[in-house]
PDB file of C-alpha atoms and ligand atoms in Angstrom:
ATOM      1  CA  UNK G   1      68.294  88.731   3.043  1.00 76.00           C
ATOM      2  CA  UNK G   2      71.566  87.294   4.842  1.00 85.00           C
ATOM      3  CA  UNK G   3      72.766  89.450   7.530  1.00 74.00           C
ATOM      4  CA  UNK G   4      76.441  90.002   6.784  1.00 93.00           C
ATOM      5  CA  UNK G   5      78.257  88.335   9.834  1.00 96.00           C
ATOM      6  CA  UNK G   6      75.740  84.976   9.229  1.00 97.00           C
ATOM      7  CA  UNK G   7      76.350  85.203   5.589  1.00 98.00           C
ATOM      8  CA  UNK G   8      80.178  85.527   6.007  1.00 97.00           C
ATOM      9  CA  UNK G   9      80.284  82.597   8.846  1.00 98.00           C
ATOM     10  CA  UNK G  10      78.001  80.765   6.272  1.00 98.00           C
ATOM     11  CA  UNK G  11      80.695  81.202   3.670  1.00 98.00           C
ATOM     12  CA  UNK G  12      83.349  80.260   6.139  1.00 98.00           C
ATOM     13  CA  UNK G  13      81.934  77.030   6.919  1.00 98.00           C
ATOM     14  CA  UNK G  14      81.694  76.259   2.827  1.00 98.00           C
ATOM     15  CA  UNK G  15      85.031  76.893   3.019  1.00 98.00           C
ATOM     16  CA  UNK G  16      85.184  74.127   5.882  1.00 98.00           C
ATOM     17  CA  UNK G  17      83.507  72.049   3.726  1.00 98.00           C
ATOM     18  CA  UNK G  18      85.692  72.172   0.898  1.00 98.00           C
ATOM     19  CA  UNK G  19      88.964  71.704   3.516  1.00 98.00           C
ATOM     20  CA  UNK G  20      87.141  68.458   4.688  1.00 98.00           C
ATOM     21  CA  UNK G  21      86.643  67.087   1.434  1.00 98.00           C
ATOM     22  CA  UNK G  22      90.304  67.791   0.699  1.00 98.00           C
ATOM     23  CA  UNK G  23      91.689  66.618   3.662  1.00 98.00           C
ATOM     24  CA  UNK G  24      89.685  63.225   3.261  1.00 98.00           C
ATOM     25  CA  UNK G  25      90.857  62.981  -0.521  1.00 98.00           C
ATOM     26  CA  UNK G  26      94.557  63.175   0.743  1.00 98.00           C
ATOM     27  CA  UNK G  27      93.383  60.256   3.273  1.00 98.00           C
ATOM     28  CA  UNK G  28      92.413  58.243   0.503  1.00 98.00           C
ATOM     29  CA  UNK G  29      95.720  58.693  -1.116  1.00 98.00           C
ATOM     30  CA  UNK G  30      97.243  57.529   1.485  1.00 98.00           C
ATOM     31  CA  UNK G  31      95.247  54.349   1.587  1.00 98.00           C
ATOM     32  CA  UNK G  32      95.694  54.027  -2.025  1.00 98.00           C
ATOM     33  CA  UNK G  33      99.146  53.826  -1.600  1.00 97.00           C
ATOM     34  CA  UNK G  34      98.967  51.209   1.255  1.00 97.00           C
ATOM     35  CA  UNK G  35      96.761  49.273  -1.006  1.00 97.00           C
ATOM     36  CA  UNK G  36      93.907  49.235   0.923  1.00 98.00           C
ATOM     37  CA  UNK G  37      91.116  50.058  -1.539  1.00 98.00           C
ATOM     38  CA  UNK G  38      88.338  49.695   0.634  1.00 98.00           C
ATOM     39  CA  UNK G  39      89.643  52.316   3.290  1.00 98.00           C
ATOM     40  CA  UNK G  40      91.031  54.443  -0.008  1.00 98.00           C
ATOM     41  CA  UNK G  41      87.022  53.892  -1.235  1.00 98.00           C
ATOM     42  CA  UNK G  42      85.282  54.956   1.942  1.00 98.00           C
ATOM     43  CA  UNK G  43      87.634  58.253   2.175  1.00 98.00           C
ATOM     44  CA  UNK G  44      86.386  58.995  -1.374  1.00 98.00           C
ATOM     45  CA  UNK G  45      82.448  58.453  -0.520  1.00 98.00           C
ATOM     46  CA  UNK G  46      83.352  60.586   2.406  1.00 98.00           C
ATOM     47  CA  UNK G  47      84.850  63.422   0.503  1.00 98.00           C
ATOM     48  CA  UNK G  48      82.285  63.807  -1.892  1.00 98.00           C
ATOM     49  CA  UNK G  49      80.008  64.251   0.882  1.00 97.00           C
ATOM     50  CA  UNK G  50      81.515  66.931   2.089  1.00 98.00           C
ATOM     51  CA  UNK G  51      81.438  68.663  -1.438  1.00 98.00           C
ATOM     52  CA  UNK G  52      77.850  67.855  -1.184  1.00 98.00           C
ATOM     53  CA  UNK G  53      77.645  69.652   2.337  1.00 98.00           C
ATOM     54  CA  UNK G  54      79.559  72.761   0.983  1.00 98.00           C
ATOM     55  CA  UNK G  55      76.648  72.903  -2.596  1.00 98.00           C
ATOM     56  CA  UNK G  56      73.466  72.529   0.368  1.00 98.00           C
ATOM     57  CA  UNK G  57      75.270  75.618   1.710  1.00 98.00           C
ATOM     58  CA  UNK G  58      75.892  77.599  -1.630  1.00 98.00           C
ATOM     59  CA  UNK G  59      72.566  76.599  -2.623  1.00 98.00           C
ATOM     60  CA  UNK G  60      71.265  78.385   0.467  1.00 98.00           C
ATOM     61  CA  UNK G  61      72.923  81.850   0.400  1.00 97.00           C
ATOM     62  CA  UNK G  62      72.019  82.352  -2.934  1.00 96.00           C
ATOM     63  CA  UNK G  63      67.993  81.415  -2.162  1.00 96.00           C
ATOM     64  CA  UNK G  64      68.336  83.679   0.823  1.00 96.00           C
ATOM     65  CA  UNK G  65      69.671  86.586  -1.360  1.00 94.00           C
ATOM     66  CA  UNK G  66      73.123  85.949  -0.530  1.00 95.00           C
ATOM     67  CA  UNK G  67      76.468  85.884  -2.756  1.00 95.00           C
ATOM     68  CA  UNK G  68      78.766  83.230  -2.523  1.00 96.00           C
ATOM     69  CA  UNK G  69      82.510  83.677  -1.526  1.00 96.00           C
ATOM     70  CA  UNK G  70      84.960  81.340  -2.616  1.00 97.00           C
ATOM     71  CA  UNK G  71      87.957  81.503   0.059  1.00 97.00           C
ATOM     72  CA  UNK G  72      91.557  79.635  -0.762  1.00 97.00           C
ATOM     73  CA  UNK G  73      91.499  75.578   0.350  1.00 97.00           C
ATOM     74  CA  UNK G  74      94.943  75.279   1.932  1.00 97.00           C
ATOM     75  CA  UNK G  75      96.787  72.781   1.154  1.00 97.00           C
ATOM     76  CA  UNK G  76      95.670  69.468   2.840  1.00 97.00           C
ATOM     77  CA  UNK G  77      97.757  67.254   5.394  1.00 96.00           C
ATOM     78  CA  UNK G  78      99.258  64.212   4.054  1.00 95.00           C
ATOM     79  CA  UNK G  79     101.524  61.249   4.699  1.00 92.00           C
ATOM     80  CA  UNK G  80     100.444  59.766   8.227  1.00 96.00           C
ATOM     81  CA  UNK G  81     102.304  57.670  10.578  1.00 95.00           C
ATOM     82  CA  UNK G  82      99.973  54.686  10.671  1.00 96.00           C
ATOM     83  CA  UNK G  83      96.753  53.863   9.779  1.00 97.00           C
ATOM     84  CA  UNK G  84      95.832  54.865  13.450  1.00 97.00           C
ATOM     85  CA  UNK G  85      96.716  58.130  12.888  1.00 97.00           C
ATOM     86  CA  UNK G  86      95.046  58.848   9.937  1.00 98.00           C
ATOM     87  CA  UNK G  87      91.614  57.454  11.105  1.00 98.00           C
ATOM     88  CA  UNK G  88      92.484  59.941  14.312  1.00 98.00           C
ATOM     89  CA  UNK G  89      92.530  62.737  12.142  1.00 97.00           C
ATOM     90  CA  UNK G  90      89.216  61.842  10.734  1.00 98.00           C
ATOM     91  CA  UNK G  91      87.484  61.340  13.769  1.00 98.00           C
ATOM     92  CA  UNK G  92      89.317  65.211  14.845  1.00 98.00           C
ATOM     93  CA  UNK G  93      88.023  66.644  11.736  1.00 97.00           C
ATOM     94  CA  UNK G  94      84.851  66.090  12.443  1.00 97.00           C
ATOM     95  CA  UNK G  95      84.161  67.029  15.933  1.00 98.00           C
ATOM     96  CA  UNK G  96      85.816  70.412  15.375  1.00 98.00           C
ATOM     97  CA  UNK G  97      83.615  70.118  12.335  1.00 98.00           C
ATOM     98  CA  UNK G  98      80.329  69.617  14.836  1.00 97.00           C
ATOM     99  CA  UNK G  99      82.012  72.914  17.311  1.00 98.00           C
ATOM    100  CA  UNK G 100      81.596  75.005  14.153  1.00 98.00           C
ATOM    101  CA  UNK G 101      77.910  74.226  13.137  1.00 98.00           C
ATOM    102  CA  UNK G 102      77.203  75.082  16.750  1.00 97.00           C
ATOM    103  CA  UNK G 103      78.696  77.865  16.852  1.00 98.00           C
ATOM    104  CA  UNK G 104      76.818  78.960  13.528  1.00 97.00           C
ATOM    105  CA  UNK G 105      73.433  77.943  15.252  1.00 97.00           C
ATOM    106  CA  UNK G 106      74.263  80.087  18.030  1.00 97.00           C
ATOM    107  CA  UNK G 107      75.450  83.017  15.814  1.00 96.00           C
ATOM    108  CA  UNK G 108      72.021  82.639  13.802  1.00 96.00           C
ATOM    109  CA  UNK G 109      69.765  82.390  16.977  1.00 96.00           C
ATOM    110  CA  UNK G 110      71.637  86.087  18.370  1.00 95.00           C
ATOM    111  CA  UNK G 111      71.510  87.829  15.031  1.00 94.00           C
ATOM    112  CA  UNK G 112      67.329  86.255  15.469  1.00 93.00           C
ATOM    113  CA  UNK G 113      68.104  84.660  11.755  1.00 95.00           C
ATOM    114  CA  UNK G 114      65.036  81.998  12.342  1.00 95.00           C
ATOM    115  CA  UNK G 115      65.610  80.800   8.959  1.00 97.00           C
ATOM    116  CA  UNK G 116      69.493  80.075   8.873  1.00 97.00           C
ATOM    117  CA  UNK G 117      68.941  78.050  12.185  1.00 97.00           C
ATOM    118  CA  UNK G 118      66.181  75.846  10.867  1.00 97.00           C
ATOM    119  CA  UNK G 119      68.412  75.615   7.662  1.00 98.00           C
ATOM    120  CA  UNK G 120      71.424  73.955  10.137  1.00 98.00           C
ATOM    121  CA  UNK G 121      69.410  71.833  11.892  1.00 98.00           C
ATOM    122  CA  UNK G 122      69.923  69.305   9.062  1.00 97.00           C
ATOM    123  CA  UNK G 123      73.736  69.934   9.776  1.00 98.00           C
ATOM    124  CA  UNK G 124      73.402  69.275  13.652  1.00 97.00           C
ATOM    125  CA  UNK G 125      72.149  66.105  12.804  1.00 97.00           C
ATOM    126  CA  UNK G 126      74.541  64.890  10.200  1.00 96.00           C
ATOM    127  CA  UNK G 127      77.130  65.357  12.603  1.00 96.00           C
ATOM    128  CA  UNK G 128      76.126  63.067  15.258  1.00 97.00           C
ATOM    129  CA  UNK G 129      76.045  60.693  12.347  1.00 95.00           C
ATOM    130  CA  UNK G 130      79.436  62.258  11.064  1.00 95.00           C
ATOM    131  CA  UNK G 131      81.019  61.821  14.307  1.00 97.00           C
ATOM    132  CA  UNK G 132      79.094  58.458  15.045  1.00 97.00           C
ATOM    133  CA  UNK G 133      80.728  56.854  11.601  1.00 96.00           C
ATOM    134  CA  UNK G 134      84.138  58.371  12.590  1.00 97.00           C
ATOM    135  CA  UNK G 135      83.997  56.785  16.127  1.00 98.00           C
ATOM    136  CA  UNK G 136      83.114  53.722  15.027  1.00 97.00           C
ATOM    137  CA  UNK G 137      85.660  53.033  12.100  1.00 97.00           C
ATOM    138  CA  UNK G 138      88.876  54.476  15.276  1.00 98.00           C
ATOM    139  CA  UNK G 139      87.203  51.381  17.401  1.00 97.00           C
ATOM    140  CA  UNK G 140      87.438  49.012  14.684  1.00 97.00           C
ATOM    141  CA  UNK G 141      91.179  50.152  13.737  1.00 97.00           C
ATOM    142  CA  UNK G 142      92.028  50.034  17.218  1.00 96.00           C
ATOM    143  CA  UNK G 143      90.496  46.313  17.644  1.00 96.00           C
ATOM    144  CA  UNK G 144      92.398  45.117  14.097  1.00 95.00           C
ATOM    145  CA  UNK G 145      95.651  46.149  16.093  1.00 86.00           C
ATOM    146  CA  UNK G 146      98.249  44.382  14.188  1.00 87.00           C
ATOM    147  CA  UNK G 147      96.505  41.652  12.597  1.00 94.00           C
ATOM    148  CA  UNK G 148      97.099  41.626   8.751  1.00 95.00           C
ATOM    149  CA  UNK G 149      93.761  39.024   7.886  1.00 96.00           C
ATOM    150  CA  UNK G 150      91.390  41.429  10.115  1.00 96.00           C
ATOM    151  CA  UNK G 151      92.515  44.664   8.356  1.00 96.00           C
ATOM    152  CA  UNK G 152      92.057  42.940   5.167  1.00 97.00           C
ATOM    153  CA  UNK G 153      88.114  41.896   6.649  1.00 97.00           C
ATOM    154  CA  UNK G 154      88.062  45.431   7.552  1.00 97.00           C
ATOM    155  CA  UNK G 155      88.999  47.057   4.127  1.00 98.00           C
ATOM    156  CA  UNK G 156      86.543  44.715   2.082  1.00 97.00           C
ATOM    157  CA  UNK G 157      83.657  45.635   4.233  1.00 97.00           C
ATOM    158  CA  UNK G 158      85.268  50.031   3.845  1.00 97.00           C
ATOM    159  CA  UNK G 159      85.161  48.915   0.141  1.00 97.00           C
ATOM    160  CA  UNK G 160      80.950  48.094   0.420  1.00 95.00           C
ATOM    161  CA  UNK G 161      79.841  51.982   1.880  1.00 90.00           C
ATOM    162  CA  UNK G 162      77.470  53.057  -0.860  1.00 90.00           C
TER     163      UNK G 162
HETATM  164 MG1  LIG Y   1      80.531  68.009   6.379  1.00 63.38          MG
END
């Protein structure tokens, strides 16, 4: 059985989960918008990620004897400044994303909850992926600066992520 502070930080961080793939959903809107399908596709892929990070949680409280709590998803942030900016708030997202699955671990390893830890590990890693991806699409914007043909190379290769 779940220890009540792990199992309510584990249903915080579904909650997390669900705010990420809503926040990149809103980020794909605003691509949309700009026309820029590719970027607009690779927010998508991205958000359904996260709704598949927040069912490898639920799916783990309830094998561990735990119930699920469904918390409100506020309302996401929208409209950005540039494309800059929203590709910032990506790559933000996800390292506060990475400080909460380490604080989780840590939580876990104090409460001695050997099993929730080796369930996160899978999380610890995503992230450096996570964060990897994130870093590497803010170099990219930054090099396409204000060129119109390399954003458009940029998009159609967004518009490829599986
Ligand atoms: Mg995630």
């Amino acid at each position: 059985m779940l220890s009540g502070e792990v199992l309510e930080a584990l249903n915080r961080q579904l909650n997390q989960e669900l705010q990420n793939a809503y926040l990149y959903l809103s980020i794909a809107s605003y691509f949309d918008e700009l026309s820029l399908s590719g970027f607009a596709h690779y927010f998508k892929v991205q958000a359904r990620e996260e709704l598949e990070h927040a069912m490898k949680i639920y799916s783990y409280i309830i094998d561990r004897g735990g119930r699920v709590e469904l918390f409100e998803v506020p309302k996401p942030k929208s409209g950005w400044g540039s494309i800059l900016e929203a590709i910032e708030e990506f790559y933000r997202a996800e390292t506060e994303n990475t400080k909460k699955i380490w604080n989780l671990v840590e939580l876990a390893r104090s409460k001695g909850d050997k099993a929730t830890e080796s369930f996160l590990k899978w999380f610890i890693d995503e992230q450096v992926e996570e964060e990897k991806n994130a870093a590497d699409l803010l170099a990219k914007v930054k090099l396409v600066k204000d060129s119109p043909a390399a954003l458009l190379a940029l998009d159609n290769m967004l518009a490829q992520r599986k």
